[in-house]
Amino acid sequence: MTPVPYFDVLKGLGAEVILTLTALVALTLDLASVRRAEMSVRSRTIGTTAVVGLLASTLPLWQQLNGPRMVLLGGTLAMDDLIIFFKLVIVALAVITVLISMDFDVGRHVGEYYAVLLFGAVGMMLLISAEELITIFVALELTSVSLYILTAFHKGELRSQEAAVKYFMFGAISSAFLLFGLSYVFGVTGATGLQAIQDAVKNTGGLAMSPLLATGLLFTIVGFGFKVAVVPFHLWAPDAYEGAPTPVTAYIATGSKVASFFILLKVLFIGFAGLQGSAFWGNFASGWTMLLAVTATLSMILGNCAAIVQHNVKRLLAYSSIAQAGYIFIGLVAATKMGANSVLFYIIVYALANLGAFGVVAALSSRAGGDEMQNFDGMARRAPFLSLLMLIFVLSLAGIPPLGGFFGKFYLFASAVQRDAQHFGLLWLVILGIVMSAVSLYYYLILLKHIYVIDGSDQSPIITPTYLNVALGLVALAVVALGVYPKPILELLNNFSYSVIAGLVR
Amino acid sequence: METIFWILSAITVLGALFAIMLRNLVHCVLSLILFFLGIAGHYFLLRADFLGAVQILIYVGAVAVLMLFAIMLTRHVTGDEGPREVLGGKWWAGMGTAIIIAGLLWAIIRKDQLAQILPAGGAQTSMVEIGKAMVTDWVVPFEAMAVLLTAALIGAVVIALEEVIRRR
């Protein structure tokens, strides 16, 4: 038995350790010192602690940046620049979520709320650095369990309870699917490390020779499909998004999505590198690109069409993110280095815009008395700054130039067209994506119409705390910057997506 | 060995069937215990002794007993009212599932070289080895489990605390 490099492991897990400790400190601080203080004071104190902890957790990450790629303990902990970059993205998303939460009524269990939120961030970070099935599963469960708990935090409201139960039930079943699929994969390949699986898959002779492997692949994708909420595994999403406290919705829709997509990309591109099959028009072959192409098609059509008839803003954004997951799958179907880059770029843009949109909804709905469309009537006059930010976020989600969403979508579609460019093999998926983006413009504009055109009965101005305005403003700035000048991030991704892409031929 | 396998399998399948088909909830849980025991037996047969012991301790000892208590302490749920329809009106869903599973099983048995994939005598692992593996190769997921359980514990307390529910 080789000696275990415990010190390296601890160094690699520095950020996670700091976050776990911060969670425990937040819990103790709330219990010991500010329990009797006023609600807003408690929320601010504990929230600030969480933000400080999150910022402190980036220190070990900065330190490891530009280091060599390390894979410890058979892939349970991998470390390279791409992983560190995405861990930083998770920290940024969590910080904004905490700031949104500080302005939001999360009930009287303040310490517990921030502690569980931080545990969720630990799960997402572990998920990002995992390259081994057992670790992936445990990290995914840690993330999900934290989110189930957070969803139920609006204890006074029935719809929060209902959402939590639904989310939990669907999540538990999806975990069962995932674990079942992974166990078959392990059974066939005899390995749990993604790299080792890739090597073993080459020797099995592919899907045609091994229905066992095909079953494993199918169930794994079904399990991940639940986690990222694509049709037909999306049924939990609208209810969970609507019922959860809005900052939690933001967290579910961004942090967990980024981590889940990142790990799905790794599992598919490294672990199942030999099994992609083909989704080219007229030349279909069984494999995961085929499965993803089908779910992408269904998600784009159903997500966009269902969003049109929604009256609740959170529900609308839920269906919109189902459709967005469909667009992201197009990049995965391309199964090239460019496809991987476009997926990574788009999940960042998508997460920022969605986080911002839910942040604005959280800030405004608690002051306007609800999150239905009518509550946002005339909001442009009541809260001009946040309305402007909402305009940016929503237009970015719709994919209007010059915002990040436009460039991200363009990059996704371009990667699909470039794949098999001679025969336009994936053009059918791209055309569908473009048509559905046009459909999506309708409901995004209806939301903006409520904010900007329709006059509301209540004209009183809405004042939001400065720190929240600044935080959401920075998010909006990032969304604009990623659209106007995406080059630095693209170069970053291009330089270090080698690790993710190593398994694929091209 | 083979006879034991078939007996155990019969017990497991019957337990699972009764668990979803019986009318009385308490009877359902009792058949579920039978099912858990059957699975534990399979683990022992595969020489996964530790897994079998854990299965009995946790599923039979803790989960099933907890379910029984929950049912007995909750009023109006033990009832025998009406015949139980497992699938309701969704017979086509059941048919679809059955066809897919049958097809997959048929393909797997026909094509996969199962004898080559699986180790002949099952995997023999001792508790010492499992313990060592947990703090060496699997130390990261092991620690992550610890964080998971902490989060779950906090969540359970928060959710279980009584509070006034307001309908909206």
XYZ file of C-alpha atoms in Angstrom:
674
model
C 0.000 0.000 0.000
C 1.417 3.331 -1.000
C 1.570 5.943 1.724
C -1.242 8.458 1.541
C -0.146 12.056 0.927
C -2.355 13.444 3.699
C -0.628 16.802 3.646
C -1.301 17.270 -0.065
C -4.897 16.210 0.447
C -5.323 18.758 3.201
C -3.737 21.423 1.038
C -6.003 20.503 -1.859
C -9.046 20.680 0.400
C -8.003 23.994 2.007
C -10.984 25.941 0.712
C -13.477 23.257 1.732
C -11.985 23.022 5.235
C -12.235 26.790 5.701
C -15.862 26.780 4.522
C -16.824 23.910 6.844
C -15.230 25.699 9.787
C -16.993 28.940 8.855
C -20.309 27.093 8.777
C -19.714 25.790 12.297
C -18.595 29.249 13.479
C -21.742 30.819 12.005
C -23.861 28.245 13.814
C -22.123 28.796 17.150
C -22.053 32.564 16.809
C -25.779 32.673 16.198
C -26.485 30.379 19.123
C -24.058 31.964 21.560
C -24.124 35.688 21.032
C -26.791 37.141 18.790
C -29.758 34.845 19.421
C -31.621 37.579 21.337
C -30.701 40.394 18.989
C -33.067 41.805 16.417
C -33.662 39.752 13.269
C -31.956 42.146 10.869
C -28.902 42.434 13.122
C -28.650 38.664 13.384
C -28.976 38.205 9.654
C -26.331 40.868 8.937
C -23.860 39.505 11.517
C -24.073 35.886 10.437
C -24.226 36.821 6.770
C -21.062 38.910 7.110
C -19.347 35.991 8.830
C -20.312 33.756 5.924
C -19.012 36.268 3.374
C -15.718 36.616 5.260
C -15.393 32.824 5.379
C -16.127 32.516 1.678
C -13.555 35.168 0.816
C -11.007 33.512 3.123
C -11.609 30.209 1.366
C -10.279 31.698 -1.854
C -6.819 32.228 -0.292
C -5.719 28.576 -0.638
C -7.190 28.596 -4.142
C -5.159 31.626 -5.259
C -2.095 29.977 -3.794
C -2.551 26.830 -5.875
C -3.227 28.694 -9.095
C -0.711 28.055 -11.884
C 0.417 24.895 -10.135
C 0.865 21.562 -11.901
C -2.111 19.254 -12.417
C -2.421 16.880 -9.470
C -4.614 13.820 -9.166
C -4.627 12.422 -5.650
C -5.946 9.085 -4.367
C -7.134 7.708 -7.676
C -9.073 10.801 -8.624
C -10.986 11.484 -5.417
C -9.266 14.846 -5.443
C -7.940 16.476 -8.594
C -6.393 19.892 -8.775
C -5.656 22.026 -11.815
C -6.285 25.556 -13.024
C -9.651 24.778 -14.567
C -10.880 23.237 -11.319
C -9.574 26.148 -9.260
C -11.178 28.638 -11.618
C -14.561 26.956 -11.254
C -14.177 26.731 -7.487
C -13.687 30.501 -7.544
C -16.862 30.830 -9.627
C -18.741 28.804 -6.987
C -17.383 31.077 -4.241
C -18.505 34.154 -6.180
C -22.000 32.724 -6.673
C -22.225 31.775 -2.997
C -21.104 35.256 -1.877
C -23.813 36.915 -3.977
C -26.373 34.411 -2.677
C -25.417 35.283 0.898
C -25.711 39.005 0.144
C -29.177 38.471 -1.367
C -30.152 36.387 1.670
C -29.069 39.093 4.122
C -31.750 41.339 2.692
C -34.378 38.577 2.728
C -36.516 37.156 5.511
C -35.279 33.584 5.909
C -37.132 32.840 9.104
C -35.773 32.670 12.621
C -33.131 29.989 12.060
C -30.531 32.385 10.728
C -27.376 30.561 11.832
C -28.626 27.244 10.502
C -29.552 28.852 7.190
C -26.082 30.210 6.487
C -24.398 27.073 7.834
C -26.353 24.815 5.462
C -25.739 27.255 2.606
C -21.996 26.961 3.240
C -22.198 23.156 3.479
C -23.843 23.272 0.068
C -20.899 25.287 -1.253
C -18.517 22.679 0.184
C -20.446 20.013 -1.725
C -20.255 21.948 -4.979
C -16.513 22.503 -4.590
C -15.868 18.829 -3.857
C -17.978 17.972 -6.874
C -15.845 20.172 -9.085
C -12.563 18.640 -7.940
C -13.803 15.039 -8.059
C -12.778 12.692 -10.842
C -13.987 9.489 -9.287
C -17.505 8.066 -9.132
C -17.893 7.551 -5.379
C -16.622 11.027 -4.562
C -18.837 12.490 -7.273
C -21.867 10.764 -5.807
C -21.134 11.783 -2.219
C -20.432 15.394 -3.211
C -23.591 15.503 -5.301
C -25.583 14.225 -2.321
C -23.992 16.791 -0.007
C -25.006 19.543 -2.435
C -28.516 18.182 -2.910
C -29.236 17.527 0.767
C -28.182 21.084 1.608
C -30.492 22.422 -1.084
C -33.460 20.295 0.077
C -33.019 21.717 3.558
C -32.701 25.303 2.316
C -35.853 24.899 0.200
C -37.845 24.108 3.333
C -36.583 27.161 5.224
C -39.691 29.244 4.663
C -41.368 27.375 7.445
C -44.344 29.674 7.626
C -45.347 28.978 4.056
C -47.085 25.896 2.812
C -45.693 26.174 -0.707
C -42.123 26.117 0.610
C -42.854 22.876 2.471
C -44.515 21.372 -0.576
C -41.617 22.410 -2.788
C -39.109 20.884 -0.377
C -40.947 17.554 -0.238
C -41.256 17.415 -4.030
C -37.627 18.394 -4.536
C -36.536 15.806 -1.968
C -38.627 13.003 -3.491
C -37.437 13.670 -7.030
C -33.892 14.171 -5.836
C -33.865 10.909 -3.887
C -35.215 8.965 -6.871
C -32.709 10.594 -9.211
C -29.898 9.686 -6.809
C -31.123 6.091 -6.885
C -31.041 6.152 -10.703
C -27.584 7.676 -10.713
C -26.184 5.206 -8.192
C -27.726 2.289 -10.080
C -26.166 3.486 -13.327
C -22.792 4.109 -11.728
C -22.820 0.657 -10.128
C -23.323 -0.950 -13.559
C -20.507 1.138 -14.985
C -18.315 -0.014 -12.112
C -19.455 -3.578 -12.656
C -18.427 -3.582 -16.296
C -15.224 -1.577 -16.052
C -14.079 -2.570 -12.574
C -12.973 1.000 -11.979
C -14.359 4.127 -10.361
C -11.783 6.679 -11.484
C -12.911 8.479 -14.641
C -9.578 7.988 -16.393
C -9.523 4.287 -15.483
C -13.103 3.900 -16.751
C -12.100 5.446 -20.049
C -9.280 2.929 -20.432
C -11.503 0.015 -19.476
C -14.312 1.101 -21.803
C -11.934 0.823 -24.750
C -11.482 -2.870 -23.964
C -15.169 -3.722 -23.696
C -15.835 -3.211 -27.391
C -18.347 -0.409 -26.898
C -22.067 -0.294 -26.310
C -23.007 -2.822 -28.965
C -20.998 -5.504 -27.210
C -22.114 -4.694 -23.706
C -25.770 -3.922 -22.948
C -24.738 -3.780 -19.296
C -22.581 -0.745 -20.034
C -25.356 0.793 -22.116
C -27.761 0.403 -19.191
C -25.214 1.994 -16.872
C -24.708 4.913 -19.249
C -28.443 5.409 -19.708
C -29.168 5.460 -15.978
C -26.215 7.737 -15.253
C -27.513 10.258 -17.768
C -31.047 9.960 -16.372
C -29.661 10.656 -12.890
C -27.741 13.716 -14.035
C -30.738 14.758 -16.131
C -32.763 15.081 -12.930
C -30.035 17.123 -11.276
C -29.741 19.649 -14.089
C -33.517 19.583 -14.743
C -33.877 18.751 -18.421
C -37.075 17.420 -19.969
C -38.361 14.722 -19.275
C -36.747 14.855 -15.815
C -37.733 18.443 -15.074
C -41.016 18.043 -13.180
C -39.588 19.072 -9.819
C -38.007 22.296 -11.034
C -40.933 24.731 -11.413
C -42.452 23.809 -8.046
C -39.127 23.830 -6.219
C -38.100 27.135 -7.792
C -41.406 28.768 -6.978
C -41.757 27.470 -3.440
C -38.223 27.909 -2.169
C -37.185 31.194 -0.574
C -35.974 33.281 -3.535
C -32.265 33.454 -2.531
C -32.339 29.648 -2.277
C -33.929 29.469 -5.727
C -31.052 31.565 -6.997
C -28.619 29.143 -5.362
C -30.340 26.049 -6.811
C -30.510 27.576 -10.269
C -26.892 28.735 -10.376
C -24.399 27.166 -7.975
C -25.707 23.625 -8.139
C -26.240 23.886 -11.905
C -22.674 25.051 -12.518
C -21.255 22.223 -10.410
C -23.583 19.603 -11.939
C -22.859 20.646 -15.524
C -19.139 20.756 -14.837
C -19.130 17.218 -13.457
C -21.477 15.941 -16.170
C -19.046 17.317 -18.737
C -16.182 15.503 -17.036
C -18.035 12.215 -16.657
C -19.066 12.239 -20.314
C -15.881 13.624 -21.861
C -13.410 11.664 -19.737
C -15.209 8.602 -18.427
C -17.416 7.822 -21.395
C -15.041 9.211 -24.009
C -15.354 6.157 -26.253
C -19.126 5.984 -26.139
C -20.316 9.233 -27.673
C -22.039 7.644 -30.674
C -23.420 10.130 -33.147
C -26.322 12.547 -33.268
C -25.722 13.666 -36.845
C -28.881 14.020 -38.923
C -29.449 10.872 -40.954
C -26.487 9.193 -39.330
C -27.574 8.409 -35.802
C -25.607 5.944 -33.716
C -26.318 4.935 -30.146
C -24.229 6.726 -27.561
C -24.548 9.576 -25.147
C -24.641 12.357 -27.748
C -27.805 10.752 -29.097
C -29.436 10.693 -25.646
C -28.398 14.271 -24.950
C -29.646 15.450 -28.344
C -33.100 14.019 -27.592
C -33.279 15.609 -24.124
C -31.929 18.895 -25.494
C -34.661 18.942 -28.143
C -37.414 18.215 -25.630
C -36.041 20.747 -23.115
C -35.817 23.573 -25.617
C -39.312 22.979 -26.974
C -41.132 22.251 -23.733
C -39.196 24.694 -21.539
C -39.786 27.634 -23.848
C -43.408 26.829 -24.671
C -44.366 26.241 -21.036
C -42.676 29.471 -19.962
C -44.977 31.490 -22.220
C -48.079 30.751 -20.144
C -46.567 31.436 -16.714
C -47.813 34.261 -14.488
C -45.342 33.820 -11.674
C -41.900 35.318 -12.254
C -40.019 32.568 -10.410
C -41.919 29.892 -12.315
C -41.184 31.654 -15.584
C -37.490 31.740 -14.764
C -37.690 28.047 -13.805
C -39.028 27.072 -17.216
C -36.522 29.399 -18.826
C -33.675 27.600 -17.054
C -35.034 24.251 -18.264
C -34.766 25.652 -21.785
C -31.282 27.020 -21.045
C -30.180 23.545 -19.944
C -31.330 22.388 -23.385
C -29.063 24.950 -25.089
C -26.134 23.884 -22.905
C -26.667 20.262 -23.940
C -26.073 21.315 -27.564
C -22.476 22.104 -26.630
C -22.149 18.701 -24.976
C -23.581 16.979 -28.049
C -20.860 18.608 -30.150
C -18.369 16.598 -28.066
C -15.322 18.577 -29.148
C -12.848 20.777 -27.367
C -14.720 23.794 -28.689
C -17.974 22.281 -27.447
C -16.516 21.850 -23.967
C -15.230 25.429 -23.966
C -18.577 26.781 -25.081
C -20.386 24.815 -22.363
C -18.009 26.078 -19.691
C -18.327 29.651 -20.943
C -22.104 29.474 -21.168
C -22.659 28.031 -17.697
C -20.748 30.975 -16.240
C -22.780 33.528 -18.213
C -26.025 31.675 -17.530
C -25.272 31.425 -13.807
C -24.442 35.120 -13.505
C -27.537 36.278 -15.389
C -29.843 33.884 -13.550
C -28.350 34.749 -10.165
C -28.835 38.421 -10.914
C -32.415 37.941 -12.091
C -33.378 35.930 -9.007
C -31.517 38.451 -6.845
C -33.588 41.310 -8.227
C -36.774 39.249 -7.828
C -35.794 38.513 -4.196
C -35.098 42.159 -3.418
C -38.231 43.504 -5.112
C -40.796 40.800 -4.381
C -40.309 40.992 -0.619
C -41.052 44.728 -0.819
C -43.752 44.615 -3.500
C -45.767 41.933 -1.760
C -45.338 38.942 -4.046
C -43.594 37.398 -7.000
C -46.469 37.363 -9.480
C -46.116 39.328 -12.714
C -48.584 42.001 -11.551
C -46.447 42.772 -8.532
C -43.773 44.012 -10.915
C -46.061 46.460 -12.740
C -44.488 49.876 -13.009
C -41.359 48.738 -11.222
C -39.195 50.891 -13.509
C -40.468 53.979 -11.676
C -40.406 52.486 -8.199
C -36.923 50.967 -8.386
C -35.204 52.301 -11.504
C -31.738 50.890 -10.777
C -32.800 47.316 -10.049
C -35.190 47.435 -13.016
C -32.290 48.380 -15.260
C -30.288 45.456 -13.878
C -33.244 43.142 -14.468
C -33.348 44.378 -18.063
C -29.696 43.412 -18.515
C -30.102 39.978 -16.920
C -33.265 39.080 -18.795
C -31.918 40.260 -22.147
C -28.754 38.259 -21.526
C -30.842 35.146 -20.836
C -32.736 35.844 -24.059
C -29.434 36.158 -25.917
C -29.526 39.755 -27.113
C -26.196 41.276 -28.240
C -23.967 42.736 -26.851
C -24.613 40.854 -23.592
C -22.869 37.709 -22.379
C -25.842 35.499 -23.164
C -25.663 36.328 -26.856
C -22.014 35.483 -27.194
C -22.386 32.332 -25.094
C -25.259 31.046 -27.193
C -23.468 31.956 -30.402
C -20.422 30.033 -29.223
C -22.542 26.984 -28.288
C -24.267 26.939 -31.670
C -21.002 27.569 -33.519
C -19.352 24.614 -31.812
C -22.241 22.379 -32.906
C -22.069 23.624 -36.506
C -18.297 23.159 -36.676
C -18.624 19.556 -35.657
C -19.136 17.624 -38.879
C -19.154 20.902 -40.814
C -19.124 19.221 -44.229
C -22.463 17.481 -43.791
C -24.089 19.898 -41.371
C -24.703 16.911 -39.084
C -25.789 18.903 -36.056
C -27.416 21.749 -37.946
C -30.917 20.435 -37.082
C -30.204 20.951 -33.386
C -28.803 24.434 -33.976
C -31.778 25.508 -36.091
C -34.113 24.283 -33.374
C -32.080 26.213 -30.800
C -32.286 29.436 -32.796
C -36.023 29.074 -33.429
C -36.659 28.383 -29.767
C -34.518 31.368 -28.727
C -36.840 33.500 -30.822
C -39.820 31.977 -29.011
C -38.169 32.691 -25.670
C -37.897 36.364 -26.552
C -41.696 36.577 -26.214
C -41.923 35.698 -22.543
C -38.763 37.557 -21.573
C -40.216 40.685 -23.173
C -43.577 40.181 -21.436
C -41.732 40.245 -18.126
C -39.963 43.452 -19.163
C -43.277 44.895 -20.347
C -44.675 44.447 -16.843
C -41.670 46.209 -15.384
C -41.333 49.034 -17.896
C -44.626 49.665 -19.689
C -47.600 48.729 -17.523
C -48.392 51.180 -14.717
C -48.928 49.733 -11.279
C -51.405 50.887 -8.647
C -48.660 51.399 -6.086
C -46.239 54.186 -7.037
C -44.198 54.447 -3.833
C -40.446 54.149 -4.444
C -38.671 51.008 -3.280
C -35.392 51.462 -1.438
C -32.940 48.591 -1.338
C -29.728 48.417 0.714
C -26.601 49.747 -0.977
C -24.510 46.584 -0.564
C -27.152 44.633 -2.484
C -27.309 47.219 -5.268
C -23.522 47.179 -5.560
C -23.358 43.366 -5.581
C -26.068 42.967 -8.222
C -24.557 45.852 -10.188
C -21.230 44.014 -10.273
C -22.983 40.868 -11.518
C -24.622 42.912 -14.292
C -21.259 44.450 -15.142
C -19.780 40.954 -15.452
C -22.632 39.886 -17.750
C -22.011 42.911 -20.001
C -18.238 42.462 -19.899
C -18.473 38.789 -20.874
C -20.491 39.802 -23.905
C -18.427 42.788 -25.009
C -14.991 41.431 -24.273
C -15.105 37.643 -23.791
C -11.545 37.111 -24.987
C -9.713 36.792 -21.640
C -12.111 34.170 -20.289
C -12.122 32.297 -23.591
C -8.337 32.215 -23.636
C -8.317 31.003 -20.052
C -10.764 28.213 -20.876
C -8.917 27.358 -24.047
C -5.631 27.043 -22.201
C -6.802 24.749 -19.522
C -9.645 22.765 -20.925
C -6.955 20.235 -21.850
C -7.690 18.318 -18.676
C -11.361 17.931 -19.371
C -10.922 17.143 -22.989
C -7.985 14.760 -22.720
C -10.188 11.758 -23.301
C -11.767 12.738 -26.585
C -10.152 12.158 -29.935
C -10.600 15.631 -31.278
C -25.100 -22.802 -3.124
C -27.492 -22.635 -6.001
C -30.441 -23.934 -3.965
C -29.783 -21.328 -1.293
C -29.659 -18.639 -3.972
C -33.085 -19.604 -5.349
C -34.670 -19.818 -1.898
C -33.270 -16.422 -0.944
C -34.379 -14.927 -4.240
C -37.902 -16.266 -3.771
C -38.043 -14.722 -0.282
C -36.738 -11.394 -1.594
C -39.130 -11.161 -4.529
C -42.147 -12.237 -2.444
C -41.215 -9.722 0.264
C -40.986 -6.937 -2.303
C -44.285 -7.903 -3.941
C -46.162 -8.110 -0.644
C -44.706 -4.788 0.452
C -46.489 -2.978 -2.355
C -49.595 -5.175 -2.635
C -50.800 -5.783 0.908
C -53.585 -3.598 2.258
C -52.502 -3.072 5.833
C -49.569 -0.700 6.145
C -48.092 -2.568 9.101
C -48.135 -5.772 7.063
C -46.442 -3.881 4.229
C -43.593 -2.832 6.498
C -43.253 -6.378 7.823
C -42.903 -7.717 4.283
C -40.417 -4.957 3.597
C -38.364 -6.326 6.522
C -38.544 -9.744 4.880
C -37.239 -8.179 1.684
C -34.369 -6.485 3.524
C -33.445 -9.804 5.140
C -33.469 -11.510 1.752
C -31.088 -8.894 0.375
C -28.846 -9.331 3.437
C -28.837 -13.068 2.730
C -27.688 -12.373 -0.813
C -24.843 -10.242 0.504
C -23.722 -13.095 2.765
C -23.940 -15.473 -0.184
C -21.643 -13.146 -2.137
C -19.283 -13.200 0.860
C -19.795 -9.509 1.523
C -20.168 -10.226 5.233
C -19.789 -6.672 6.395
C -22.375 -5.366 3.954
C -24.811 -8.082 5.045
C -24.359 -7.234 8.711
C -24.797 -3.524 7.999
C -27.902 -4.244 5.941
C -29.493 -6.075 8.876
C -28.362 -3.541 11.473
C -29.432 -0.436 9.580
C -32.336 -1.458 7.371
C -33.980 -4.104 9.535
C -32.825 -2.770 12.869
C -33.264 0.936 12.387
C -35.144 1.950 9.240
C -37.917 -0.643 9.356
C -38.479 -0.299 13.085
C -38.606 3.468 12.683
C -41.230 3.034 9.964
C -43.293 0.772 12.218
C -43.157 3.299 15.027
C -44.058 6.134 12.686
C -47.072 4.214 11.423
C -48.215 3.147 14.863
C -47.850 6.622 16.346
C -49.728 8.268 13.478
C -53.460 7.817 13.604
C -55.658 6.836 10.657
C -52.962 5.431 8.440
C -53.008 1.750 9.372
C -56.463 1.388 7.834
C -57.710 -1.400 5.608
C -59.982 0.729 3.491
C -60.794 -0.588 0.016
C -58.812 -2.739 -2.384
C -55.346 -1.483 -3.220
C -54.505 -0.865 -6.816
C -50.792 -0.827 -7.254
C -50.762 0.911 -10.601
C -54.122 2.653 -10.528
C -55.132 3.515 -14.079
C -51.542 3.596 -15.263
C -51.313 -0.007 -16.454
C -49.591 1.143 -19.644
C -46.773 2.677 -17.591
C -46.274 -0.636 -15.829
C -46.344 -2.492 -19.123
C -43.775 -0.121 -20.647
C -41.443 -0.493 -17.683
C -41.781 -4.262 -17.716
C -41.028 -4.452 -21.453
C -37.959 -2.213 -21.139
C -36.598 -4.174 -18.178
C -37.250 -7.508 -19.871
C -35.527 -6.286 -23.035
C -32.503 -5.007 -21.137
C -32.191 -8.201 -19.096
C -32.480 -10.327 -22.225
C -29.784 -8.310 -23.980
C -27.497 -8.375 -20.955
C -27.796 -12.111 -20.418
C -27.353 -12.857 -24.109
C -24.473 -10.568 -24.939
C -22.467 -9.541 -21.872
C -19.685 -11.855 -20.855
C -20.876 -11.804 -17.273
C -18.684 -14.703 -16.215
C -15.609 -12.725 -17.270
C -16.679 -9.481 -15.727
C -17.591 -10.724 -12.281
C -15.084 -12.359 -9.942
C -15.883 -16.030 -9.521
C -16.263 -16.400 -5.775
C -17.487 -12.901 -5.010
C -15.262 -10.338 -3.412
C -13.906 -11.318 -0.048
C -13.207 -8.287 2.061
C -12.661 -8.077 5.775
C -13.787 -5.276 8.025
C -10.169 -4.381 8.712
C -9.573 -3.781 5.024
C -12.718 -1.696 4.699
C -11.717 0.390 7.685
C -8.244 0.948 6.320
C -9.560 1.851 2.868
C -11.848 4.462 4.387
C -9.016 6.445 5.944
C -6.549 5.967 3.101
C -7.852 5.795 -0.456
C -11.348 7.001 0.315
C -10.551 9.644 2.888
C -12.054 12.481 0.808
C -15.533 10.969 0.294
C -15.398 9.712 3.890
C -14.899 13.241 5.207
C -17.520 14.539 2.779
C -19.982 12.037 4.280
C -19.243 13.514 7.691
C -20.114 17.004 6.433
C -23.230 15.601 4.742
C -24.445 14.030 7.978
C -23.813 17.284 9.873
C -25.838 19.223 7.310
C -28.619 16.619 7.390
C -28.730 16.701 11.199
C -29.013 20.490 11.275
C -31.685 20.356 8.623
C -33.667 17.681 10.445
C -33.720 19.792 13.613
C -34.753 22.962 11.781
C -37.503 21.233 9.817
C -38.838 19.285 12.783
C -39.164 22.344 15.045
C -42.791 23.299 15.336
C -43.959 26.519 13.760
C -47.209 28.096 12.687
C -47.990 27.354 9.044
C -49.680 30.124 7.134
C -51.380 29.218 3.887
C -50.643 31.308 0.826
